[in-house]
GROMACS .gro file of C-alpha atoms in nm:
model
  361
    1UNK     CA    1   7.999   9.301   8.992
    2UNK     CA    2   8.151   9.432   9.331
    3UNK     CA    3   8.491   9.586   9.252
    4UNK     CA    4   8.822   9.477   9.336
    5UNK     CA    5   9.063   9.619   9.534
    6UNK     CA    6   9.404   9.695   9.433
    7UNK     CA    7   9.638   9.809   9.703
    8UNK     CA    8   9.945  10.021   9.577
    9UNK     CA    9  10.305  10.041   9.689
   10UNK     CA   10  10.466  10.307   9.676
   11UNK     CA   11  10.785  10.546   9.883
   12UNK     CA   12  11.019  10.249   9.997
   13UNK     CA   13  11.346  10.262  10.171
   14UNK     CA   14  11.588  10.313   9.825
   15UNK     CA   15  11.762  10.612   9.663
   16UNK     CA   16  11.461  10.649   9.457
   17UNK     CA   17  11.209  10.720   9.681
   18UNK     CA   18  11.124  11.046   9.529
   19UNK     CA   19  11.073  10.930   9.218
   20UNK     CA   20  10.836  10.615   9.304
   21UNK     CA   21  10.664  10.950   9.530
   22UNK     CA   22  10.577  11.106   9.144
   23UNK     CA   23  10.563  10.744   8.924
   24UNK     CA   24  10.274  10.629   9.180
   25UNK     CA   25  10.065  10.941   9.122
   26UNK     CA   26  10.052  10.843   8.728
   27UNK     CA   27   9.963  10.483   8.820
   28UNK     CA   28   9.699  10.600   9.041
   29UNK     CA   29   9.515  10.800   8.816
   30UNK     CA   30   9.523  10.583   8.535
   31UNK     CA   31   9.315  10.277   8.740
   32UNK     CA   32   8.979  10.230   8.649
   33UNK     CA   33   8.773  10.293   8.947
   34UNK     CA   34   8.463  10.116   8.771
   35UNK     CA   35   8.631   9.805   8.836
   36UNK     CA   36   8.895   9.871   9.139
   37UNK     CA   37   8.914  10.004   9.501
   38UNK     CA   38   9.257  10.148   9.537
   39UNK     CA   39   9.408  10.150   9.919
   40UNK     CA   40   9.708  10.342   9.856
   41UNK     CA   41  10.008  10.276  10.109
   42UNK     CA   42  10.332  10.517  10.127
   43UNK     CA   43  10.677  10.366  10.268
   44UNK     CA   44  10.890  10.588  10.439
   45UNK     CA   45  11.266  10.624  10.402
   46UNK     CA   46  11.269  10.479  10.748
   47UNK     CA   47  11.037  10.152  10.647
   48UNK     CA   48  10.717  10.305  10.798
   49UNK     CA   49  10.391  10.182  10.600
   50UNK     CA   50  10.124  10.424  10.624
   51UNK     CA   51   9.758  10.451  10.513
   52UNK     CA   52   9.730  10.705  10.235
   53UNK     CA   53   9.442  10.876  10.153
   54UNK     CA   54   9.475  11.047   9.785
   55UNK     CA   55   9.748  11.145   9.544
   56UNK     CA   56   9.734  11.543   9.680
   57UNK     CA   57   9.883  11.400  10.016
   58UNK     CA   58  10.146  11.211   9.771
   59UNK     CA   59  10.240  11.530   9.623
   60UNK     CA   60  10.270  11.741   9.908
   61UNK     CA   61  10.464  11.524  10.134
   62UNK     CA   62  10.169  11.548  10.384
   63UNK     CA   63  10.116  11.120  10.414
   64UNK     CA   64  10.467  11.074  10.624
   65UNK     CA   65  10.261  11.249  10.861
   66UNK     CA   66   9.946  11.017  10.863
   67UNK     CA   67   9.902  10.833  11.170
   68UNK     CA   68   9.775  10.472  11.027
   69UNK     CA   69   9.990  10.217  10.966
   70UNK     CA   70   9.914   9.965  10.689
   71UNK     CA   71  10.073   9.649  10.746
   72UNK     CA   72  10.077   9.418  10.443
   73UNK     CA   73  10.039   9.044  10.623
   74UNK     CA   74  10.198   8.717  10.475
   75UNK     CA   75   9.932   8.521  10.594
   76UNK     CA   76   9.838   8.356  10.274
   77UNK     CA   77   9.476   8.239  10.414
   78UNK     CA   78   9.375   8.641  10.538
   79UNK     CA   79   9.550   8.840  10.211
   80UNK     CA   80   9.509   9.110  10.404
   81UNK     CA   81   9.609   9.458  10.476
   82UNK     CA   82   9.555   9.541  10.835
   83UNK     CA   83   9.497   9.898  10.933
   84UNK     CA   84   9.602  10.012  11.291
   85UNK     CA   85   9.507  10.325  11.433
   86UNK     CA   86   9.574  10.358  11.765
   87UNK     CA   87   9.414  10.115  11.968
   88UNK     CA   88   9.202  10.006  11.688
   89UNK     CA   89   9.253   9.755  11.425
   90UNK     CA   90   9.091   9.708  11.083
   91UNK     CA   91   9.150   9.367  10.846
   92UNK     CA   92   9.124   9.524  10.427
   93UNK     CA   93   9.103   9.220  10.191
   94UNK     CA   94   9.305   9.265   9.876
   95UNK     CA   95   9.299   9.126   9.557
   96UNK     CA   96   9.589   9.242   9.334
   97UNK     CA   97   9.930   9.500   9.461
   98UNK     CA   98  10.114   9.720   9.229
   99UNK     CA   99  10.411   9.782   9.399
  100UNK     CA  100  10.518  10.110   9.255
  101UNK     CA  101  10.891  10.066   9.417
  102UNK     CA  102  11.188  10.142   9.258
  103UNK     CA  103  11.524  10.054   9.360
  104UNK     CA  104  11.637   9.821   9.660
  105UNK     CA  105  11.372   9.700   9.920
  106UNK     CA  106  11.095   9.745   9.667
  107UNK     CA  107  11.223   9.664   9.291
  108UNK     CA  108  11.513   9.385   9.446
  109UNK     CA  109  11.255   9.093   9.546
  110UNK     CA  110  11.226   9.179   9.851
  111UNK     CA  111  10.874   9.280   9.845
  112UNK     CA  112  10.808   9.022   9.612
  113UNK     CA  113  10.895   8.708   9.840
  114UNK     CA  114  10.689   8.909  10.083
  115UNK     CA  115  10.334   8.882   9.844
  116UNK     CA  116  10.463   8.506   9.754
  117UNK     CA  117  10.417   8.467  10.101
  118UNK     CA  118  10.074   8.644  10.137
  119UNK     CA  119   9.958   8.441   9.819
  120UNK     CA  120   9.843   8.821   9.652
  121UNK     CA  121   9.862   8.870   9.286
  122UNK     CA  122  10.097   9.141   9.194
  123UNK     CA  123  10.206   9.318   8.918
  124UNK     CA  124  10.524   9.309   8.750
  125UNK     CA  125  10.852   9.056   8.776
  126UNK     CA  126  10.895   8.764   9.017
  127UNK     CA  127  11.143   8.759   9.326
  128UNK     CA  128  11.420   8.570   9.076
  129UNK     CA  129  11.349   8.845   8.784
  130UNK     CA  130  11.354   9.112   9.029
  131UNK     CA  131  11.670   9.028   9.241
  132UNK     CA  132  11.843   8.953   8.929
  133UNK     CA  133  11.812   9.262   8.726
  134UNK     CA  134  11.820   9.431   9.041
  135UNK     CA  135  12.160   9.337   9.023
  136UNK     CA  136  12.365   9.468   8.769
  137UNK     CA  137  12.713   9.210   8.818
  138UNK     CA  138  12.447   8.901   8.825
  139UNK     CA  139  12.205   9.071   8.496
  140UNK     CA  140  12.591   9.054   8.343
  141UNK     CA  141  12.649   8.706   8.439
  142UNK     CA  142  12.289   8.606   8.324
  143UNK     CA  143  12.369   8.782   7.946
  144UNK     CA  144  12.716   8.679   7.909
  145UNK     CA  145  12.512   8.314   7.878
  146UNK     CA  146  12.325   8.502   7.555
  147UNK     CA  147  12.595   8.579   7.345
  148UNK     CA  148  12.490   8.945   7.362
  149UNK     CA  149  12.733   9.213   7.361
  150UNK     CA  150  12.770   9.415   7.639
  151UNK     CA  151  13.045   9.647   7.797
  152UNK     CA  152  13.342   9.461   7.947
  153UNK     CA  153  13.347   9.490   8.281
  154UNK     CA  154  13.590   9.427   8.629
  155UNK     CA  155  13.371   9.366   8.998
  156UNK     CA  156  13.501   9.536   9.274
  157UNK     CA  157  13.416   9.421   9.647
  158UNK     CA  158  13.359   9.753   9.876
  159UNK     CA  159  13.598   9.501  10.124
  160UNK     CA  160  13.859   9.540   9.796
  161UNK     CA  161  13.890   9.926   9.868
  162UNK     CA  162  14.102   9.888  10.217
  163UNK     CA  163  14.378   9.806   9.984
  164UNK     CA  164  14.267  10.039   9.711
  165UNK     CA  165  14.618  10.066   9.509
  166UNK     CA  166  14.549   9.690   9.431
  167UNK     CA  167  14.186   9.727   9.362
  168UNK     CA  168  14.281   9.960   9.060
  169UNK     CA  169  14.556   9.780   8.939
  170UNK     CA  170  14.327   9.495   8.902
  171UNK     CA  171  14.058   9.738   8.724
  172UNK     CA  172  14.339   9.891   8.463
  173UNK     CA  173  14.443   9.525   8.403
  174UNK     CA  174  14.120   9.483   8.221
  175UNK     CA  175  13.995   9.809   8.164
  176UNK     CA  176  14.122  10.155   8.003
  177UNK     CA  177  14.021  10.527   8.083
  178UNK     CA  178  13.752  10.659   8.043
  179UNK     CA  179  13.571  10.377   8.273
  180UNK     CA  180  13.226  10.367   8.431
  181UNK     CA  181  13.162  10.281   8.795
  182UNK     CA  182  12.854  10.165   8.915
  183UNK     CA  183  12.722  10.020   9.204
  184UNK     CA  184  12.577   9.691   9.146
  185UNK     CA  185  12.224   9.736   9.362
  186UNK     CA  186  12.140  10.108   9.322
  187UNK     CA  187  11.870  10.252   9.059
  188UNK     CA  188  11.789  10.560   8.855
  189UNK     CA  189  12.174  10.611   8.814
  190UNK     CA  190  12.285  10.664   9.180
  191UNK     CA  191  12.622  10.660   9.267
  192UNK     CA  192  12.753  10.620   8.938
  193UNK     CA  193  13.098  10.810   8.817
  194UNK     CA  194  13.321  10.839   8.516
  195UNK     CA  195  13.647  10.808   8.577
  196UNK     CA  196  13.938  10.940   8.281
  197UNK     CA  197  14.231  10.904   8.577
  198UNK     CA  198  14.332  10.672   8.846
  199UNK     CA  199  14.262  10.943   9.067
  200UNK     CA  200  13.873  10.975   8.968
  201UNK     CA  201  13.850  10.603   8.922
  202UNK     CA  202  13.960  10.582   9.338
  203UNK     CA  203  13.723  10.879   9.425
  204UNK     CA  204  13.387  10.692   9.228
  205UNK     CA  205  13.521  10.333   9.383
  206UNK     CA  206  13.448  10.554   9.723
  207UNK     CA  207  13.132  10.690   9.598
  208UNK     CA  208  12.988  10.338   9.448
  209UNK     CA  209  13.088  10.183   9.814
  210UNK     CA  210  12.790  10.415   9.979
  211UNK     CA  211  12.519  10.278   9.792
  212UNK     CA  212  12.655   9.876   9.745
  213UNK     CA  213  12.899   9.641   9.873
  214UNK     CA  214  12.911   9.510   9.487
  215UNK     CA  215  13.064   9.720   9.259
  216UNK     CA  216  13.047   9.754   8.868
  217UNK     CA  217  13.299   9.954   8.657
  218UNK     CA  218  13.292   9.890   8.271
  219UNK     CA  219  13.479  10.024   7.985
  220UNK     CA  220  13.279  10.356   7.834
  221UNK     CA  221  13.078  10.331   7.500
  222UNK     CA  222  13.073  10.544   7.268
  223UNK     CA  223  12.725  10.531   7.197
  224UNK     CA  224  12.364  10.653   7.174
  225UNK     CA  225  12.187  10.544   7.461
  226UNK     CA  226  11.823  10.385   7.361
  227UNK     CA  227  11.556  10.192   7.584
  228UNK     CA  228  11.322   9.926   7.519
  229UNK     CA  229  10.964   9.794   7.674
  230UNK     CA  230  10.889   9.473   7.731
  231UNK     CA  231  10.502   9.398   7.862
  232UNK     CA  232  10.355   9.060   7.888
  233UNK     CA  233  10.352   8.730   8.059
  234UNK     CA  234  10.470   8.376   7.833
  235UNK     CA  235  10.459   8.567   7.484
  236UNK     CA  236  10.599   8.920   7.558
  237UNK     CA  237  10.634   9.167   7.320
  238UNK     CA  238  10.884   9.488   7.262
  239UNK     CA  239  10.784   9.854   7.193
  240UNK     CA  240  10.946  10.030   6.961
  241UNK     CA  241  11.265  10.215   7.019
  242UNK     CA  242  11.292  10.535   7.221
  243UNK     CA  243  11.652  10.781   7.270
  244UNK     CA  244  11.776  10.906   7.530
  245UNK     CA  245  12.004  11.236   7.491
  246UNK     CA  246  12.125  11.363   7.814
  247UNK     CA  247  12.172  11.684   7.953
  248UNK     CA  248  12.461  11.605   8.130
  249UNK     CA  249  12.806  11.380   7.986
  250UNK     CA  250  12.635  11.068   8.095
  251UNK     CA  251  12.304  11.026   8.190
  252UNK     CA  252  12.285  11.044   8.575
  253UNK     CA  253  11.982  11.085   8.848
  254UNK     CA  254  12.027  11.497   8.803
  255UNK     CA  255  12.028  11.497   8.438
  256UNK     CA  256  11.771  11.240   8.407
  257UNK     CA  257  11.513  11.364   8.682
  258UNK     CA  258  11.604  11.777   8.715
  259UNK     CA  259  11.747  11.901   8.413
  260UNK     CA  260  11.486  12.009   8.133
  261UNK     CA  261  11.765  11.975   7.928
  262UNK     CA  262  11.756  11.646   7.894
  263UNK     CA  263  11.541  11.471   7.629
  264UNK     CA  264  11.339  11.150   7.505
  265UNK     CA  265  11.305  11.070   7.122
  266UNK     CA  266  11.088  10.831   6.996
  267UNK     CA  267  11.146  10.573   6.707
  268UNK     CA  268  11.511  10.827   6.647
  269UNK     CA  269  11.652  10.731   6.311
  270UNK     CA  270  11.934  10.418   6.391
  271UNK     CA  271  12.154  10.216   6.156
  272UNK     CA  272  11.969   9.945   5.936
  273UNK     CA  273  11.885   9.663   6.163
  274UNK     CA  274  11.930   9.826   6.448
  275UNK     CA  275  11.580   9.841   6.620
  276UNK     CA  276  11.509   9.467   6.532
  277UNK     CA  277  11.810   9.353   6.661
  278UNK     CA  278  11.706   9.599   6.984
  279UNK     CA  279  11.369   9.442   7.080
  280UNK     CA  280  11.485   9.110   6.981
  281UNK     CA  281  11.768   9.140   7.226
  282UNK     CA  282  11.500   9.295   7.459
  283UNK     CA  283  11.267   8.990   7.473
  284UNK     CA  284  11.564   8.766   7.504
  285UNK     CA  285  11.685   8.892   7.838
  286UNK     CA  286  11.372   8.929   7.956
  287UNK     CA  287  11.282   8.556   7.926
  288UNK     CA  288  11.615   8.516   8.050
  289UNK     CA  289  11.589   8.650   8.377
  290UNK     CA  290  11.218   8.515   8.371
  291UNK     CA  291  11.114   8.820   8.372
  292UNK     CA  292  10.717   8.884   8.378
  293UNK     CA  293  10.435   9.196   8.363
  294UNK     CA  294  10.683   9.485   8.258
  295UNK     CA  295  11.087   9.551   8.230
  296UNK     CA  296  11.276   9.838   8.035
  297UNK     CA  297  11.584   9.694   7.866
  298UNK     CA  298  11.852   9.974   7.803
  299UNK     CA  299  12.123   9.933   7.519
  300UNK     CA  300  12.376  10.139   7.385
  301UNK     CA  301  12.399  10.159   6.995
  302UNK     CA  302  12.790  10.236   6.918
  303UNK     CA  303  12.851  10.569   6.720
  304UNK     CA  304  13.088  10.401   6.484
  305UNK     CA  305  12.997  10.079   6.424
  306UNK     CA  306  12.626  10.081   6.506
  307UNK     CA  307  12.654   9.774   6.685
  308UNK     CA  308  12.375   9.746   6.976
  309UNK     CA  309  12.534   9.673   7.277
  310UNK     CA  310  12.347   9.597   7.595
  311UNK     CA  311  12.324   9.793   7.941
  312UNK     CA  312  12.098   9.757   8.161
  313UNK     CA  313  11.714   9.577   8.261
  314UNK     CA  314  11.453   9.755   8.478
  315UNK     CA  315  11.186   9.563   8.613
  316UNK     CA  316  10.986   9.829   8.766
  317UNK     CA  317  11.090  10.122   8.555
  318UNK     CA  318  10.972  10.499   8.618
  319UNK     CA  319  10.638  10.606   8.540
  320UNK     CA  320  10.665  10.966   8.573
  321UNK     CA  321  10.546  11.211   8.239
  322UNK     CA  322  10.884  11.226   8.134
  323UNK     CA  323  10.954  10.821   8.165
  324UNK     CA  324  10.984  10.624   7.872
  325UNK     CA  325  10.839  10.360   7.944
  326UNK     CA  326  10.482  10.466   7.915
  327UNK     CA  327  10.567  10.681   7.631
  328UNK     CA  328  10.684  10.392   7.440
  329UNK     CA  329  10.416  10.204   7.470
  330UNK     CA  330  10.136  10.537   7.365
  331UNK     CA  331  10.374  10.544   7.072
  332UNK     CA  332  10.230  10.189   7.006
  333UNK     CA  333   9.899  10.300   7.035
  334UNK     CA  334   9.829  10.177   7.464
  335UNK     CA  335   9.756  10.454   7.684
  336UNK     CA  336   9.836  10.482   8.009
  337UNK     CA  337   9.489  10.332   8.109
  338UNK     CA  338   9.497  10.063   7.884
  339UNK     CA  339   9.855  10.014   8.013
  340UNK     CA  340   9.814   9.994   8.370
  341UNK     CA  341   9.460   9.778   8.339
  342UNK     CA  342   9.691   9.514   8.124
  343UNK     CA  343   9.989   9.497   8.391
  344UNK     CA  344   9.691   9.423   8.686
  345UNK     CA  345   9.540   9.155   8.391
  346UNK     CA  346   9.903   8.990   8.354
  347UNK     CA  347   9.946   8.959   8.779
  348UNK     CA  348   9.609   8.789   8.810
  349UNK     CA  349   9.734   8.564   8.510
  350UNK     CA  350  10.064   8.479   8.633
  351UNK     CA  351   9.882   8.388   9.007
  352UNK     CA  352   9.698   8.207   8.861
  353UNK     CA  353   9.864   8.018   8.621
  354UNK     CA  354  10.065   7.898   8.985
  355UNK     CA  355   9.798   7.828   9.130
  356UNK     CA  356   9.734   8.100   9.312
  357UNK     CA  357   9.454   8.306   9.433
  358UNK     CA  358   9.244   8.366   9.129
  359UNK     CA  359   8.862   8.473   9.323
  360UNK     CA  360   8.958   8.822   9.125
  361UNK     CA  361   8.990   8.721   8.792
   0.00000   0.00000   0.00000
């Protein structure tokens, strides 16, 4: 049985490049090279694709260096990745991508429409699922439809902020201090500011504004923040519970990537009901954003009336050795191995199940 080849994403142009630079080396070594060829290809900050030769290049930085581009072609008859090296040009076949992006241009759909296009399996959530979650204001919109509770919230345009003194007032008409400001498209916590004055609340309006034109800020919860996995295609199913205690007051890119302070729990003790209620919840906003492959569904779980109370949906969430994704899912008894040959499984499913290229399966 010749072996198929998986090409894998990873770098990209978003605030989380680093962190798709360590998640990719995890995916990488847990693919089964019985069965796969892996042609690994590293985005730059600056949208270069480049030909990658092994995960030590990945960790030292060395690939932005590498002189052969890897261009991923929409042609849905070639499915091809063509390698250019100077003057010379070479056509790679591929049968499945796992885009190991996080963020905007890489987790947003983008990339996505782009292997619709090509007609390549890959893992992980659609362009809809993808742009969606990607999108905190329009994952609101989406579960205010469910019923679910989440934190009340007040959308800011970055346009808003030339007449800032009007912007607020239309923030504390809804909201009261402390409040949360996020951007709407930005990942792994970038950008985002508490606020306890109006002062702070105009300063993380400014700081939101770098990283989106949409902006989020919600009233604070007082509550244990927990995650959830989803994996699977029509009939998902939910790991079990897993707690994040932060470092930090909130849990923010620093405290969540570079402080050792900061911690993961799994299955922590919650009030009765509570993790039932959690991956039900879970599974219900994933089919709700028609999501597909993989998400991580964040909640809060209020200190004083232990009501769960949802945050946010990742559709390509980190894979490092401190994400919880993975973790979640070895605490249901799936390795990493087992993991990452079932998310390649579920992409040549969902092709073809549309009617897409299915030669691989």
């Amino acid at each position: 049985m010749s072996k198929k080849t998986v090409a894998v994403l990873f770098g990209g142009q978003s605030s989380e490049h680093e962190v798709s630079c360590v998640s990719v080396t995890t995916v990488i070594n847990n693919i089964n090279m019985d069965i796969y060829r892996i042609l690994i290809i590293g985005i730059t900050k600056e949208g270069k694709w480049l030909k990658v030769n092994n995960t030590e290049e990945i960790t030292s930085g060395s690939w932005k260096q590498n002189k052969e581009t890897a261009v991923l072609l929409p042609d849905a008859v070639l499915k091809s990745v063509l390698i250019l090296k100077g003057e010379k040009a070479e056509s790679i076949k591929v049968d499945v991508v796992f885009p190991v992006l996080h963020g905007l241009y890489g987790e947003d759909g983008t990339v996505q429409g782009l292997l619709e296009l090509a007609k390549i399996p890959y893992v992980g959530c659609g362009v809809l699922a993808s742009a969606i979650s990607m999108d905190k204001l329009y994952t609101k919109i989406v579960v205010d439809t469910l019923g679910i509770r989440q934190a009340k919230y007040v959308a800011v345009l970055k346009k808003d902020l030339e007449a800032m003194e009007e912007a607020v007032k239309k923030v504390e008409a809804v909201l009261s201090y402390p409040v949360f400001i996020k951007p709407s498209n930005a990942g792994s916590s970038r950008g985002i500011s508490k606020a306890d004055t109006r002062e702070e609340l105009m300063e993380g309006l400014k700081l939101a504004s770098e990283h989106d034109r949409k902006i989020l800020v919600e009233e604070t919860i007082n509550g244990r923040e927990v995650e959830c996995a989803v994996l699977g295609g029509n009939e998902p199913k939910a790991s079990g519970v897993g707690e994040i205690v932060a470092a930090a007051k909130f849990y923010d890119y620093d405290a969540k990537y570079n402080n050792a302070e900061s911690k993961t729990i799994l299955s922590p003790e919650l009030p009765a009901g509570a993790a039932e209620t959690i991956r039900d919840y879970a599974i219900r906003i994933f089919r709700a954003v028609d999501g597909h492959g993989l998400s991580r569904v964040d909640f809060f779980v209020d200190r004083n009336t232990g009501e769960v109370i949802f945050n946010e949906i990742n559709t390509m969430p980190g894979f490092t050795s401190i994400s919880m994704y993975p973790m979640l899912w070895e605490g249901k008894g799936i390795g990493k191995p087992q993991l990452v040959e079932k998310l390649l499984q579920l992409a040549f499913a969902r092709a073809a199940e549309a009617g897409g290229e299915s030669d691989a399966l």
